[in-house]
Amino acid sequence: VTPCGTTVESTWQAVVAGRSGISTIRRFPVGSSARAGGMVPGFEEDVPPGRSLAMLFGDTAVMEALGDAGLDPHRDQVDVVLLGNHGERTFPNESPNEWTALSITRHIAATAGARSAVNVYGACAAGALAIGSAAALLRAGKADIAVAGGVDALLRPIEYAKFAALGGMSVRDCEPYQASCPFDARRDGFVLSEGAGFVVLETAESARRRGVEPKAVLEGSGCSQNAYHVVASPPDGLGPALAMQRALTQANRSASEVGYINAHGTGTQDNDACETTAIKRVFGEAAYRVPVSSTKGVMGHTMAAAGAIEFVLSVKVAQEGVVPPTANWEVSSSECDLDYVPGEARRDTTLRCVLTNSFGFGGQCASLLVGAA
Amino acid sequence: MNAVVVGHAVSNNAGAEQVTRARSLVSDRKVVRLLDSRSAPPFVAGVEAVDSARVQDGDRTGLFTASDELDEPMAAAWTKMLGPDASALSPAEVFQRLMSDRLSPVIWLRSMGSNMLCQAAIARGLRGPSIHFVGDGETAAYALTMAVAALEEEQADVMVVVGFDFPASAHPGDHDGTVAAAIALARADDQSRDLLSFAVESAEAGRGSSAFELLRACVVGVEEARRAGEAKVDLGHGPVVTFATPFAHHGQQPVQG
């Protein structure tokens, strides 16, 4: 569930076509601050009173994931749900409800029929951290089937005001669909968006027992800390580089085997330069040959959901052999000088291995390595 | 592989003393300028556990934290951000006030659930695996399991796990109720006494307990095991209790409190 579509397929088609889901925020008056936002289709203007959008989006996405995996929450046992989420806050007198991160996590776990629920708090890396953590629990024998992902619905006035106070959102004078331009020299901030993404992770033995075919293999996951600043990215790229290297090491892969990098690529000056530096640290000269793109150009930054949505898209890349473009990339800069897949999507039938990155406030970094099934 | 406990600490209910203590643990007070008072006790416990483990390589040292919900009761948060008349304002008035000059980014950065983890990592240069989990004792058990997995898979040489909780009725200025416990784990050779099984047993028995209670049970259990081994106890730092451990790894020595 993203601003580009409410299913995996509709989102994938929009991402590959470079079709933006970003428009002008109309849910509340934004004044002279950032005007562009990524609202989920059907919720562009209004929010159902007294309802949590995070729960709505999360329920939709988790049911699609379960259905795709051939699981029925009323019949099959999911061991654990791990969810990246920040809660959903409303103004005083606006709603009688208060949806905390944990209450949303437990709601999604109940929808999935899971035995237990864990909230993973890692800011914008949370969705990817949840997926990596779920894989660790499977490897440790603590679960056979785990549902992991992220959901956030922060296009609420309070959260918008927080990000406006931080100065992180794009205020560039342009059409809303052009506002998110990762790795472009004109980038001036991210576009706040909402959405949900989930995957069902299962041990190979469990999948064989159930007679289901895997869509992809999570070959490696790595996480790290910048240990640098609460919100600023380290100029040396060390934290993100360590996460990428750990994912490669766990997968027993070399950097040269990676056919595509799905970047965190938020469109902030800081992040995109840091991520480019980090990729160079890990890949060396190969950094200039591997295609790197950010799907946030069309869907903005879905925050805790981003890492999970981008993992799902990375699975699609591995399945389809199609590399999505970085929408709105037009102007290069000295600090961002890799191949960001401008223009149109590329077909690469030899592509077997995809690396996806997620970084968050609080200094947390996560990388996941997806292999074709 | 066995995993052993190479350091642990408990930090509790000391309010402003823990903020002072936290500041004393860093060479530059700027490092902890965004450390909120409720995160000070887990910061102290985590850093004490790191220090007692005699960490050599920050890039190979990870930190997992687990706690109950950090979110402040919204009424209290609104009062702090908007003033005492917050509940009487219409949504439009609230938004207008927030968008003027009432909302400081420091307020919400300090309220991030992962703030303690971030600050401790900065203070000691820890770039190993890093995740904050929100939930109960079972969640903390998962954190322990994942920490051990990170060691087994050689993603880190030392993993510190911190469990902390806040009182349910926390007032924004009330940080006296925060409690925290931390243990540091490392890989061990076959001759080392394996305390991981103890930690896992504690974890599995911890269903229904809080993240702090689970980690405290681990610390207490480790201490009992240590006493049975006739090792020395080091107590220090006022309300913070730092234990030396005989289950040192790779030549680490007991810590003087």
XYZ file of C-alpha atoms in Angstrom:
630
model
C 0.000 0.000 0.000
C 1.763 3.116 -1.240
C 0.959 6.460 -2.843
C 1.548 4.674 -6.148
C -0.984 1.897 -5.597
C -2.759 -0.297 -3.094
C -1.303 -3.613 -4.251
C 2.183 -4.908 -4.986
C 1.465 -5.086 -8.709
C -0.030 -1.596 -9.055
C 2.854 -0.096 -7.082
C 5.425 -2.013 -9.105
C 3.915 -0.914 -12.419
C 3.959 2.736 -11.326
C 7.531 2.517 -10.053
C 8.794 0.910 -13.256
C 6.949 3.490 -15.367
C 8.226 6.351 -13.209
C 4.632 7.386 -12.550
C 4.460 9.599 -9.475
C 2.043 9.140 -6.590
C 2.916 12.519 -5.115
C 0.484 15.415 -5.131
C -0.403 18.560 -3.190
C -1.295 18.005 0.462
C -4.974 18.863 0.894
C -5.792 17.135 4.162
C -4.779 20.169 6.189
C -3.480 23.658 5.398
C 0.295 23.663 5.000
C 0.783 27.380 4.466
C 4.122 28.284 2.982
C 5.873 25.089 4.101
C 6.297 21.873 2.108
C 3.286 21.357 -0.170
C 3.998 17.934 -1.659
C 2.943 14.691 -0.017
C 2.431 11.069 -0.906
C -1.090 10.123 0.081
C -2.456 6.626 -0.485
C -5.047 6.607 -3.307
C -8.536 7.122 -1.911
C -7.280 9.075 1.076
C -5.914 12.162 -0.684
C -8.242 14.686 0.896
C -9.900 13.199 3.948
C -9.124 10.829 6.753
C -11.986 8.712 8.093
C -12.867 10.211 11.480
C -11.712 8.184 14.440
C -9.838 5.678 12.290
C -6.156 4.878 12.211
C -4.785 5.042 8.686
C -1.797 2.962 9.779
C -4.127 0.167 10.828
C -6.143 0.448 7.613
C -3.047 0.374 5.401
C -1.412 -2.287 7.528
C -4.425 -4.586 7.451
C -4.667 -4.294 3.656
C -0.982 -4.955 3.072
C -0.619 -7.799 5.557
C -3.644 -9.605 4.117
C -2.179 -9.305 0.614
C 1.124 -10.731 1.880
C -0.578 -13.620 3.675
C -2.756 -14.393 0.664
C 0.262 -14.335 -1.632
C 1.992 -16.817 0.676
C -1.053 -19.092 0.766
C -1.686 -18.429 4.430
C -5.056 -17.973 6.100
C -4.860 -16.175 9.450
C -7.842 -18.161 10.698
C -6.292 -21.471 9.750
C -2.503 -21.131 9.718
C -0.191 -20.152 12.520
C 2.092 -17.193 12.045
C 4.630 -17.291 14.850
C 5.466 -13.626 15.125
C 4.847 -10.248 13.538
C 7.691 -7.742 13.573
C 6.602 -4.274 12.609
C 8.347 -0.977 12.115
C 5.964 1.826 13.006
C 5.941 5.190 14.772
C 2.385 5.361 16.034
C -0.209 7.779 14.743
C -0.974 10.944 16.643
C -3.905 13.269 16.384
C -4.643 16.690 17.803
C -6.361 17.152 21.119
C -10.131 17.034 20.548
C -9.647 15.644 17.053
C -10.045 11.999 17.914
C -10.783 10.045 21.081
C -8.192 7.505 20.043
C -4.483 7.439 20.496
C -2.668 4.896 18.375
C 0.714 4.085 19.767
C 3.347 2.134 17.861
C 2.788 -0.897 20.052
C -0.996 -0.802 19.770
C -0.728 -0.669 15.967
C 1.769 -3.548 16.038
C -0.537 -5.668 18.165
C -3.473 -4.846 15.909
C -1.566 -6.005 12.826
C -0.429 -9.136 14.665
C -4.050 -9.898 15.513
C -5.032 -9.433 11.856
C -2.296 -11.879 10.870
C -3.328 -14.325 13.593
C 0.183 -14.201 15.015
C 1.207 -15.631 18.353
C 3.357 -12.651 19.315
C 4.106 -9.101 18.227
C 7.272 -7.026 18.314
C 7.579 -3.367 17.443
C 10.895 -2.424 15.876
C 11.776 1.211 16.413
C 14.395 2.280 13.934
C 12.917 5.420 12.392
C 13.203 5.212 8.608
C 15.213 1.977 8.794
C 12.532 0.257 10.896
C 10.871 -1.752 8.130
C 14.179 -3.197 6.945
C 15.312 -3.834 10.515
C 12.062 -5.726 11.160
C 12.708 -7.958 8.148
C 16.318 -8.601 9.147
C 15.243 -9.351 12.714
C 12.580 -11.774 11.535
C 15.195 -13.630 9.511
C 17.414 -13.849 12.596
C 14.556 -15.402 14.578
C 13.969 -17.961 11.822
C 17.664 -18.867 11.734
C 17.703 -19.167 15.525
C 14.819 -21.617 15.421
C 12.478 -19.302 17.301
C 9.953 -19.193 14.483
C 9.027 -21.042 11.304
C 6.837 -18.358 9.787
C 7.236 -14.657 10.483
C 5.475 -11.665 9.039
C 7.649 -8.574 8.930
C 7.339 -5.115 7.537
C 6.535 -1.526 8.201
C 3.628 0.845 8.200
C 3.396 4.575 8.784
C 0.712 7.178 8.277
C 2.467 10.359 9.311
C 0.670 12.748 6.983
C -1.118 14.053 10.021
C -0.694 17.676 11.097
C 1.320 16.898 14.222
C 3.913 14.808 12.411
C 4.017 17.251 9.517
C 4.731 20.045 12.018
C 7.562 17.994 13.527
C 9.267 17.474 10.191
C 8.663 21.082 9.210
C 10.386 22.128 12.433
C 13.350 19.975 11.494
C 13.564 21.466 7.995
C 13.873 18.055 6.355
C 11.084 18.276 3.769
C 11.401 19.614 0.250
C 10.133 23.162 -0.189
C 11.442 23.567 -3.720
C 9.269 25.650 -6.016
C 8.126 23.020 -8.487
C 5.249 20.727 -9.325
C 4.532 18.287 -6.473
C 5.501 15.264 -8.559
C 8.935 16.832 -9.143
C 9.659 17.599 -5.492
C 11.302 14.290 -4.645
C 14.487 14.091 -6.720
C 16.965 11.725 -5.033
C 20.644 12.119 -5.950
C 19.852 15.131 -8.172
C 21.865 18.306 -7.576
C 18.589 20.209 -7.004
C 17.434 17.988 -4.142
C 16.423 19.899 -1.025
C 14.618 17.394 1.157
C 12.279 14.414 1.258
C 8.575 14.270 0.496
C 6.549 12.926 3.412
C 4.456 9.929 2.388
C 2.500 7.066 3.888
C 2.046 3.387 3.236
C 2.630 -0.172 4.333
C 4.660 -3.132 3.173
C 4.925 -6.686 4.469
C 6.633 -9.907 3.613
C 6.103 -13.426 4.844
C 9.430 -14.986 5.758
C 9.583 -18.713 6.182
C 12.281 -21.295 6.649
C 12.998 -23.333 3.536
C 11.882 -26.444 5.393
C 8.564 -24.904 6.363
C 7.951 -23.737 2.795
C 8.692 -27.245 1.481
C 6.354 -28.723 4.077
C 3.570 -26.399 2.965
C 4.320 -27.000 -0.687
C 4.795 -23.327 -1.573
C 7.346 -21.863 -3.936
C 9.486 -19.024 -2.545
C 9.440 -15.752 -4.435
C 12.975 -14.865 -3.428
C 15.633 -15.640 -0.856
C 16.731 -13.225 1.842
C 20.388 -14.099 1.536
C 21.789 -11.616 3.996
C 20.944 -8.807 6.335
C 23.200 -6.361 8.093
C 22.630 -3.481 10.429
C 24.854 -0.907 12.055
C 25.002 2.423 13.841
C 26.436 5.676 12.573
C 27.492 6.637 16.113
C 27.733 10.124 14.725
C 24.655 12.298 15.235
C 20.945 11.893 15.967
C 19.832 13.098 12.542
C 22.876 14.029 10.455
C 24.484 11.430 8.196
C 28.197 10.712 8.656
C 30.171 12.305 5.810
C 32.502 9.296 5.693
C 29.610 6.885 5.076
C 31.051 4.388 7.543
C 27.820 3.322 9.281
C 25.899 2.588 6.067
C 28.972 0.890 4.582
C 29.198 -1.461 7.576
C 25.529 -2.444 7.159
C 26.023 -3.214 3.464
C 29.230 -5.151 4.146
C 27.557 -7.240 6.865
C 24.698 -8.152 4.546
C 27.191 -9.233 1.877
C 29.255 -11.189 4.385
C 26.244 -13.018 5.766
C 25.195 -13.927 2.225
C 28.745 -14.988 1.362
C 28.565 -12.706 -1.651
C 31.091 -10.283 -3.052
C 30.082 -6.764 -4.010
C 30.705 -7.555 -7.671
C 27.845 -10.072 -7.596
C 25.270 -7.369 -6.770
C 23.355 -6.462 -9.917
C 21.324 -3.567 -8.530
C 21.188 -1.369 -5.429
C 17.831 -0.095 -4.272
C 19.026 2.997 -2.449
C 17.567 4.665 0.598
C 17.869 7.851 -1.494
C 15.611 10.242 0.368
C 16.399 13.370 -1.604
C 18.106 15.202 1.244
C 21.525 16.677 0.610
C 23.000 14.819 3.549
C 21.631 11.336 3.015
C 22.232 11.017 -0.696
C 25.843 12.182 -0.512
C 26.516 9.882 2.465
C 24.934 6.872 0.772
C 26.930 7.466 -2.405
C 30.143 7.629 -0.356
C 29.170 4.445 1.485
C 28.499 2.557 -1.752
C 31.937 3.580 -3.012
C 33.523 2.355 0.234
C 32.004 -1.091 -0.196
C 32.011 -1.497 -3.967
C 35.188 0.342 -4.932
C 35.435 0.861 -8.691
C 32.443 -1.436 -9.175
C 30.308 1.312 -7.627
C 30.377 3.081 -10.993
C 29.092 0.005 -12.813
C 26.237 -1.150 -10.595
C 22.897 0.601 -11.207
C 21.614 2.481 -8.155
C 18.109 3.902 -7.965
C 15.709 5.324 -5.449
C 12.012 4.620 -5.740
C 11.295 7.560 -3.449
C 11.299 9.734 -6.562
C 7.778 8.501 -7.310
C 6.421 7.596 -3.902
C 8.210 9.905 -1.491
C 9.378 8.747 1.908
C 6.998 6.383 3.652
C 9.186 6.462 6.771
C 9.043 3.222 8.795
C 7.317 1.513 5.876
C 10.006 2.494 3.375
C 12.464 -0.325 4.045
C 9.735 -2.950 3.799
C 8.140 -1.514 0.655
C 11.545 -1.239 -0.980
C 12.360 -4.825 0.024
C 9.166 -5.952 -1.730
C 10.178 -3.938 -4.795
C 13.645 -5.517 -4.644
C 12.017 -8.950 -4.690
C 10.134 -7.844 -7.807
C 13.417 -6.673 -9.370
C 14.958 -10.089 -8.704
C 11.884 -11.836 -10.093
C 11.328 -9.702 -13.166
C 14.865 -8.691 -14.077
C 13.792 -5.061 -14.389
C 15.652 -2.174 -12.728
C 13.383 0.771 -11.875
C 14.535 4.324 -12.610
C 15.168 7.196 -10.217
C 12.348 9.540 -11.154
C 13.205 13.243 -11.457
C 16.943 12.643 -11.664
C 18.256 15.156 -14.167
C 21.213 17.093 -12.784
C 24.384 15.395 -11.598
C 26.666 16.663 -8.872
C 30.209 15.971 -7.775
C 29.138 14.185 -4.582
C 26.531 12.029 -6.317
C 28.233 10.633 -9.400
C 27.032 7.033 -9.751
C 24.645 5.491 -12.275
C 21.253 6.407 -10.781
C 19.228 4.922 -13.653
C 17.815 8.160 -15.052
C 14.897 8.119 -17.448
C 13.459 4.699 -18.042
C 13.586 1.305 -16.393
C 16.167 -1.164 -17.676
C 15.814 -4.842 -18.363
C 18.594 -7.090 -17.067
C 17.861 -10.775 -17.397
C 21.135 -11.711 -15.721
C 20.226 -9.933 -12.501
C 20.225 -12.374 -9.567
C 21.216 -10.353 -6.548
C 19.775 -7.064 -5.211
C 20.928 -4.958 -2.270
C 18.458 -2.614 -0.590
C 19.433 0.070 1.918
C 17.531 1.856 4.688
C 18.867 4.464 7.093
C 17.093 6.230 9.919
C 17.170 9.080 12.382
C 18.914 7.836 15.472
C 21.790 6.618 13.308
C 20.434 3.178 12.473
C 21.377 1.565 9.163
C 20.025 -1.616 7.597
C 20.846 -3.454 4.388
C 19.134 -6.526 2.996
C 20.420 -8.763 0.227
C 17.766 -10.369 -1.954
C 18.555 -13.306 -4.178
C 16.393 -14.733 -6.925
C 14.602 -17.913 -5.844
C 29.438 -21.707 20.070
C 28.858 -20.555 23.596
C 28.087 -16.996 24.523
C 29.155 -15.615 27.842
C 28.237 -12.566 29.799
C 31.202 -10.249 29.917
C 29.637 -7.295 31.634
C 26.413 -6.122 33.162
C 24.889 -3.212 34.996
C 21.697 -2.078 36.644
C 20.579 1.505 36.789
C 17.429 2.546 38.512
C 15.284 5.210 39.945
C 17.855 7.877 40.514
C 16.331 10.682 38.477
C 18.577 13.671 38.109
C 21.482 11.746 39.615
C 21.482 9.540 36.568
C 21.615 12.521 34.256
C 24.671 13.684 36.157
C 26.089 10.205 36.033
C 25.461 10.012 32.291
C 27.309 13.267 31.765
C 30.223 11.979 33.800
C 30.548 8.989 31.476
C 31.383 11.105 28.451
C 34.369 13.272 27.802
C 32.347 15.912 25.999
C 28.973 16.898 27.404
C 27.846 17.863 23.913
C 27.695 14.137 23.217
C 24.696 13.720 25.497
C 23.067 17.112 25.049
C 20.032 15.464 23.458
C 19.787 12.723 26.078
C 16.386 13.056 27.722
C 16.129 12.443 31.436
C 14.037 9.304 31.033
C 16.717 7.787 28.816
C 19.515 8.567 31.293
C 19.204 5.380 33.408
C 19.316 3.010 30.397
C 22.146 5.107 28.947
C 24.114 4.643 32.167
C 23.380 0.910 32.338
C 24.290 0.395 28.692
C 27.507 2.370 28.829
C 28.514 0.715 32.121
C 27.971 -2.688 30.551
C 30.036 -1.673 27.514
C 32.811 -0.391 29.739
C 32.792 -3.464 31.956
C 33.160 -5.610 28.867
C 36.358 -3.731 28.012
C 35.332 -3.246 24.423
C 38.273 -2.989 22.063
C 36.609 -2.331 18.738
C 33.520 -0.132 18.570
C 32.838 -1.155 14.978
C 32.457 -4.748 16.233
C 30.295 -3.914 19.248
C 26.531 -3.874 18.912
C 23.724 -2.587 21.064
C 20.179 -3.897 21.205
C 17.671 -2.222 23.490
C 14.177 -3.244 24.521
C 11.642 -1.222 26.420
C 7.983 -0.692 26.914
C 6.194 2.053 25.016
C 8.049 5.318 25.254
C 5.248 7.482 23.970
C 4.264 9.918 26.611
C 0.588 10.230 27.389
C -0.460 12.682 24.695
C -2.172 15.042 27.101
C 1.128 15.577 28.866
C 2.982 15.938 25.591
C 0.524 18.524 24.352
C 0.866 20.499 27.535
C 4.622 20.474 27.190
C 4.546 21.537 23.556
C 1.598 23.896 23.503
C 1.035 25.187 26.977
C -1.590 24.479 29.634
C -4.514 25.531 27.436
C -3.801 22.843 24.827
C -6.886 20.785 25.484
C -9.129 23.790 24.898
C -7.703 24.531 21.441
C -9.350 23.497 18.200
C -7.274 21.340 15.830
C -6.779 24.337 13.540
C -5.530 26.444 16.435
C -3.151 23.706 17.528
C -1.702 23.374 14.043
C -1.306 27.114 13.731
C 0.501 27.252 17.040
C 2.760 24.331 16.144
C 3.653 25.873 12.815
C 4.504 29.206 14.367
C 7.278 28.890 16.892
C 6.083 26.525 19.563
C 7.570 23.252 18.357
C 11.243 22.750 18.951
C 12.824 19.846 17.051
C 14.747 19.071 20.229
C 11.515 18.067 21.981
C 10.675 15.325 19.589
C 14.217 14.183 18.886
C 14.548 13.640 22.608
C 11.331 11.669 22.625
C 12.515 9.141 20.032
C 12.320 5.638 21.405
C 15.809 4.896 20.147
C 17.368 8.010 21.671
C 19.238 6.150 24.412
C 20.631 3.654 21.914
C 21.792 6.457 19.634
C 23.396 8.452 22.437
C 25.193 5.443 23.926
C 26.498 4.488 20.485
C 27.832 8.008 19.953
C 29.360 8.102 23.437
C 31.346 4.902 22.912
C 31.646 4.795 19.109
C 29.565 1.618 18.769
C 28.889 0.834 15.118
C 27.867 -2.786 15.498
C 24.319 -4.101 15.004
C 21.844 -1.645 16.472
C 18.100 -2.083 17.011
C 15.523 -0.841 19.517
C 12.581 -3.143 20.198
C 9.364 -2.080 21.870
C 7.380 -4.592 23.850
C 7.463 -6.788 26.933
C 9.717 -9.468 28.372
C 9.157 -11.713 25.407
C 10.348 -8.915 23.142
C 13.476 -8.565 25.256
C 13.931 -12.317 24.910
C 13.873 -11.923 21.144
C 16.466 -9.157 21.491
C 18.707 -11.533 23.444
C 18.216 -14.257 20.869
C 19.109 -11.881 18.055
C 22.131 -10.592 19.948
C 23.437 -14.123 20.277
C 22.726 -14.703 16.589
C 24.790 -11.602 15.750
C 27.687 -13.107 17.716
C 27.282 -16.545 16.185
C 27.235 -15.082 12.701
C 30.296 -12.984 13.584
C 28.582 -9.694 12.836
C 29.894 -8.480 16.195
C 32.415 -9.470 18.860
C 30.439 -8.015 21.750
C 26.689 -7.453 21.951
C 25.149 -5.376 24.724
C 21.453 -5.792 25.467
C 19.643 -3.210 27.591
C 16.129 -3.596 28.983
C 14.349 -0.577 30.405
C 10.890 0.489 31.400
C 8.990 3.611 32.244
C 6.245 4.014 34.796
C 2.804 3.867 33.260
C 1.791 7.237 34.621
C 4.905 9.122 33.628
C 4.654 12.854 33.803
C 6.912 14.665 31.322
C 9.173 15.839 34.096
C 9.077 12.598 36.027
C 12.039 10.431 35.230
C 12.448 8.893 38.641
C 10.661 5.725 37.651
C 12.873 4.652 34.755
C 14.679 1.424 35.449
C 17.265 -0.328 33.323
C 19.461 -3.395 33.273
C 22.104 -4.393 30.760
C 24.322 -7.317 29.956
C 27.197 -7.633 27.534
C 27.629 -10.884 25.661
C 30.593 -12.266 23.774
C 31.542 -15.462 22.011
C 33.285 -17.987 24.173
C 35.395 -21.040 23.682
C 34.047 -24.405 24.730
C 35.707 -24.276 28.130
C 33.968 -21.091 29.126
C 30.948 -21.359 31.256
C 27.944 -20.830 29.046
C 25.522 -18.377 30.539
C 23.557 -18.026 27.379
C 21.365 -20.955 28.301
C 20.598 -19.206 31.543
C 19.711 -16.018 29.691
C 17.500 -17.892 27.282
C 15.780 -19.762 30.101
C 15.197 -16.461 31.822
C 13.938 -15.051 28.596
C 11.489 -17.833 27.997
C 10.296 -17.617 31.581
C 9.903 -13.910 31.039
C 6.682 -14.080 29.078
C 4.369 -11.606 30.734
C 7.162 -9.712 32.403
C 8.618 -6.430 31.214
C 11.790 -5.870 29.211
C 13.522 -4.529 32.301
C 12.395 -7.402 34.508
C 13.769 -9.890 32.026
C 17.171 -8.217 31.792
C 17.283 -7.746 35.557
C 16.566 -11.452 35.993
C 19.497 -12.148 33.721
C 21.763 -9.824 35.677
C 20.689 -11.301 39.017
C 21.102 -14.820 37.712
C 24.519 -14.035 36.350
C 25.477 -12.531 39.674
C 24.281 -15.606 41.572
C 26.265 -17.815 39.251
C 29.233 -15.575 39.708
C 28.970 -15.793 43.478
C 28.814 -19.542 43.265
C 32.100 -19.287 41.444
C 33.550 -17.321 44.372
C 34.368 -14.352 42.255
C 34.786 -10.859 43.489
C 31.936 -8.380 43.562
C 32.545 -4.790 42.752
C 29.892 -2.318 43.735
C 30.100 1.309 42.899
C 28.664 4.424 41.436
C 26.000 5.052 44.058
C 22.677 3.841 42.733
C 24.316 2.173 39.780
C 25.632 -1.268 40.484
C 28.388 -2.523 38.260
C 29.518 -6.080 38.626
C 32.752 -7.620 37.689
C 32.377 -11.007 36.155
C 34.626 -14.043 36.168
C 33.235 -15.052 32.808
C 35.578 -12.735 31.065
C 36.418 -13.313 27.464
C 39.648 -12.890 25.590
C 41.609 -11.755 28.582
C 39.143 -9.204 29.861
C 39.674 -8.444 33.510
C 37.180 -7.821 36.297
C 36.215 -4.201 36.548
C 36.868 -2.239 39.681
C 33.733 -0.353 40.614
